[in-house]
Amino acid sequence: MKSVVYFRTGGPSVLQLVDRDMTEPGPGEVRVHIIVSGVNPTDWKSRRGSGDGAAPPFPEVTPNQDGAGVVDALGEGVENLAVGDRVWVYLAGHQRPTGTAQEYTNLPARRVVRLPAGTSFDIGASLGVPAMTAHRALTVSEDGPGRLHPGVLADKVVLVAGGAGAVGHAAIQLARWAGATVITTISGPAKAALATAAGAHHVINYRDENAATAITKVARDGVDLIVEVAIAANSQLNLDVAKPRASVAIYANDGGGEFALPIRPNMIKNLRYQFVLLYTVGDAALTAAVEDITLALAHEALPVGENAGLPLHRFPLANTADAHQAVQDGAVGKVLIDVP
Ligand SMILES: NC(=O)c1ccc[n+]([C@@H]2O[C@H](COP(=O)([O-])OP(=O)(O)OC[C@H]3O[C@@H](n4cnc5c(N)ncnc54)[C@H](OP(=O)(O)O)[C@@H]3O)[C@@H](O)[C@H]2O)c1
């Protein structure tokens, strides 16, 4: 089979296309024939590591956590999946060397999820990191809900920072599906059109206008939940627009790695800050995300593509380095790799 691997951390050029033997899935594992591999910032950040030339955690690593394809073989003890099932996978390369940038990959059965009939591989490969992170961010509020389904956010106002980003896009879609009023911030008209296509009710350009004033105009009582990609840049904005007992779910350090909080105004509003990292979120949160995302897929609530606010950028497997470079360069939308 064709596989993309790296032996040393560094720039996209460390990625090499090689031939490898297929391996049998171990007990509790599933082998998936990957059709589409999804690329996320975490994939290039892991490949880059702490510096050029360092040894990765395994002698040889195949990148990319997300993907979609068809179950090809079952390891001993796997009962909830069958050969031929169309599936999406998550955390394929977490604490193991076998990501999705290859024709076949083995992974624990719990990280392999059946796609509802009619859900495309492109959608499947776009779910793992973005949709599961968005699900966690939307379910960490003090007053709940802890699970998502239609109507459960009906009385909530959700602010999604960066609604044209991959996680932001998924957060808009899931929040909208769950019935929230969704406000999002973006940096320009093209991204505004994408966030609107994703389903945001109100789109605010945080560069052009006073975002706090604009948000308060459409959410007079403030917002209940903030899905935050750039807390260092947005902490004052969040404080200005948050309702008492609102939660701020912080899943990234884009635009700065540290921030300071004034204690008294935060205390007065009883605000809650919840950090989110998919790798350490725990099995209960992963299971909740899988189940709720599966329901959202059945409702066709998570489409991808330009018309749905997430333009797709495709690369062949041999050009995985270009796909990584595109994500690293801030491609707007979703970078996918056609594997076969
Ligand atoms: N914690 C986790 O488990 C987890 C999971 C997934 C992703 N992440 C991280 O989250 C980040 C985003 O991932 P992604 O795949 O969504 O990337 P992406 O598709 O590149 O989106 C990032 C978005 O953030 C927006 N942004 C940057 N600064 C902003 C600001 N001050 N206000 C509002 N929006 C702002 C960008 O748009 P503009 O620059 O135009 O504003 C862009 O649309 C990455 O750092 C990634 O590593 C973490």
Coordinates of C-alpha atoms and ligand atoms in Angstrom, one line a residue, residues 40-42 45 129-130 133 161-168 185-187 191 206-207 228-230 233-234 250-254 276-279 330-331 333, ligand 1:
N40 CA -6.0 19.8 10.6
P41 CA -3.5 22.3 12.2
T42 CA -2.6 19.7 14.8
K45 CA 2.1 21.0 14.4
V129 CA -10.9 17.2 15.2
P130 CA -13.2 20.1 14.2
T133 CA -13.8 20.0 19.5
A161 CA -15.1 33.4 17.4
G162 CA -13.7 32.9 13.8
G163 CA -16.8 31.3 12.2
A164 CA -15.0 30.7 8.9
G165 CA -12.4 28.4 10.6
A166 CA -12.8 24.6 10.5
V167 CA -13.8 24.4 14.2
G168 CA -15.8 27.6 14.0
T185 CA -16.9 37.1 14.3
I186 CA -14.9 37.1 11.1
S187 CA -12.3 39.3 9.5
K191 CA -15.4 34.9 5.5
Y206 CA -14.3 42.2 14.3
R207 CA -11.8 44.3 12.3
E228 CA -13.0 30.8 21.5
V229 CA -10.1 30.4 19.1
A230 CA -8.1 33.5 20.0
A233 CA -7.1 38.9 21.4
N234 CA -10.7 38.5 22.5
I250 CA -11.0 28.1 24.9
Y251 CA -9.7 25.6 22.3
A252 CA -6.7 27.4 20.8
N253 CA -4.0 30.0 21.3
D254 CA -4.3 31.6 17.9
V276 CA -10.6 22.3 25.7
L277 CA -8.1 19.9 24.2
L278 CA -9.5 16.9 22.3
Y279 CA -6.5 14.6 23.2
G330 CA -4.2 29.2 6.8
A331 CA -6.3 27.8 3.9
G333 CA -12.0 25.8 4.4
Ligands
LIG1 N1 -8.0 22.3 21.5 C1 -8.3 21.4 20.6 O1 -8.5 20.2 20.8 C2 -8.2 21.9 19.1 C3 -9.0 21.2 18.2 C4 -9.0 21.8 16.9 C5 -8.2 22.9 16.6 N2 -7.4 23.4 17.5 C6 -6.7 24.6 17.2 O2 -7.6 25.6 16.9 C7 -7.1 26.5 16.0 C8 -8.0 26.7 14.8 O3 -8.2 25.4 14.1 P1 -9.0 25.4 12.8 O4 -8.8 24.0 12.2 O5 -10.4 25.9 13.0 O6 -8.2 26.5 12.0 P2 -8.7 27.4 10.8 O7 -9.6 26.7 9.9 O8 -7.4 28.0 10.2 O9 -9.5 28.6 11.5 C9 -8.9 29.5 12.4 C10 -9.8 30.7 12.4 O10 -9.6 31.5 13.5 C11 -9.9 32.9 13.1 N3 -9.3 33.9 14.0 C12 -8.0 34.1 14.3 N4 -7.9 35.2 15.1 C13 -9.2 35.5 15.4 C14 -9.8 36.5 16.3 N5 -9.0 37.4 17.0 N6 -11.1 36.6 16.3 C15 -11.9 35.8 15.6 N7 -11.4 34.8 14.8 C16 -10.1 34.7 14.7 C17 -9.2 32.9 11.7 O11 -9.8 33.9 10.9 P3 -9.2 35.4 10.7 O12 -7.7 35.3 10.9 O13 -9.6 35.8 9.4 O14 -9.9 36.1 11.8 C18 -9.7 31.5 11.1 O15 -10.9 31.6 10.5 C19 -5.7 26.0 15.6 O16 -4.7 26.6 16.4 C20 -5.8 24.5 16.0 O17 -4.5 24.0 16.3 C21 -7.4 23.0 18.8

